[in-house]
Amino acid sequence: KALVCDPQAVYVSRKLAVLLVNMGKKEQAIVQLENMIADDPANLQNRLLLGNIYSSMGQRDQARAVYEAVLQIAPDDPQTLLMLGALYASDRDYLQAQKILERLVAVDDKSYAGYSYLAKLYRELNYYDKAMEAYEKALTLSWSPMLAYEAADLYEYRQKYDEAIAIYKRLLEEDEANTKIRGRLARLYIVQGKIEEALAELNELKNYTSDTAVVDLAIGRVLLDEKRYAEAIALFELMLSQDENKDVARSMLALTYYEFGDKDKAMKILHEVPVTSKDYENSILMLAQILLGEKDNQRAATLLRNVIAGEDTRRPSFYFLLAGLLREEGDPAAGREIFEQAEKAFPENPRVFFEYGLYLDRLGELDGAVAKMEQVLAITPDDAHALNYVGYTWADKGINLEKALEYIKQAVDLKPDDGFVRDSLGWVYFKMGRYGEAVTELEAAASMQPDDPTIQEHLGDAYQKAGELKKAVEAYGKAVSLYDDDVKKAHALVELKALQNSDKQD
């Protein structure tokens, strides 16, 4: 009615478009806005609303075209830059998103949204220093507990513990009952060796959680690590006296006695664990490890053979330990036989096939190992480690490269922060001759796992093929310094010296 009285009432027309959106009539809203834009091409608000509607409908190309048209009129419009940058980021076009968002904060250095988006984007791109700087800028502009937690998590990941602790403390001032943050703070104190501070936080945590047994267990582990055996024993015995805590306390009490030097007491406690206990499996493994530690391999093997003989007493892990023991004693065929028994006992358990694959890998039987990993994937297609193993093995052998790339990309999607999986992606690109992409992924892998020599050697190979010879020399040098294996060290050293000699001749 208002438009009948005044057809030129822009405010009313826009309100009508918003109303149509709220009623679910987005197509009619689009028609309404397109007519308004035709009448007034310079009105940016109408264009932005149209772009937002397209974006909400999943019509991303149309939304992008609208936002870019706005920037033709107003190149520095902050809202449009934000929406376009966010759209590129959601489409995983990270480099274009970075370009747009950096342009946004250059235009408006008070844009909280711009810096927060950039922080997340930089982290995704493994530009960790830039990400931390962006988080700091955003939090200075506007404190947000959610964003602060993200920043603290990144600081923790980059081992900037003091900065992470400062944020966690502030978050606890605002929400003292947040058990997740208090637990992370205690863990960081442990990492820093601030044991009393860690114990204080853990004891405080008990005031805010109903599962105090888990916290007591963590306290006991700290005491055990610090060799404060009397305190640990007192705590675990107290837990053992409470029926609901028996399962979690018994094995830790046994371990404490064992480390304290009372092996007989430890074994007596472990032998008392009933097969119905949640801690039964762990108790058998601990018993076997104690015997192995005492060089009593025969008794350990007998124990494991006895428990896998019973249908109610067998567990997959018992087979794995026994097979490994037999292999170390020089009888890999007997170990293989144990895995065959495990497959029959647990035919639907993917871990059995995975561990069998690793066993065959240690024997140098790579084809057999890949076959076992493919059996894992037949049961659990999204097993990142199996995908990575198969993909990397194929890439290393230079076969099935397209399929290897498919597998490893799946693994990266499942484990984006795993440096070893990222190394596999770089390596398959290297084997495909896509050296630029190989360098990008291997640099990311090296930033995640800076002390892994294989990743450094792979990075050296990629730099060399990409023509970045100085960087290749540096990477090979790191690999040589990090390798413990003499054969691998010698191989990296050959590559390093070849490049150095080539540089001298040039």
Short mmCIF file of C-alpha atoms in Angstrom, two decimals, residues 51 53-68 83-92:
data_model
loop_
_atom_site.label_atom_id
_atom_site.label_comp_id
_atom_site.label_asym_id
_atom_site.label_seq_id
_atom_site.Cartn_x
_atom_site.Cartn_y
_atom_site.Cartn_z
CA GLY A 51 24.56 -10.54 -3.27
CA ILE A 53 20.53 -13.41 -1.01
CA TYR A 54 22.38 -15.18 -3.83
CA SER A 55 25.01 -16.35 -1.34
CA SER A 56 22.36 -17.69 1.07
CA MET A 57 20.81 -19.65 -1.81
CA GLY A 58 24.15 -21.24 -2.66
CA GLN A 59 24.35 -19.37 -5.95
CA ARG A 60 27.93 -18.38 -5.33
CA ASP A 61 28.88 -17.33 -8.85
CA GLN A 62 25.98 -14.87 -8.99
CA ALA A 63 26.84 -13.55 -5.52
CA ARG A 64 30.48 -13.09 -6.50
CA ALA A 65 29.48 -11.22 -9.66
CA VAL A 66 27.27 -8.86 -7.62
CA TYR A 67 30.01 -8.12 -5.06
CA GLU A 68 32.60 -7.53 -7.76
CA MET A 83 31.52 -10.47 2.02
CA LEU A 84 33.59 -11.23 -1.07
CA GLY A 85 36.60 -12.36 0.96
CA ALA A 86 34.42 -14.63 3.09
CA LEU A 87 32.85 -16.07 -0.05
CA TYR A 88 36.25 -16.89 -1.57
CA ALA A 89 37.35 -18.47 1.72
CA SER A 90 34.25 -20.68 1.90
CA ASP A 91 34.97 -21.75 -1.68
CA ARG A 92 38.52 -22.68 -0.52
#
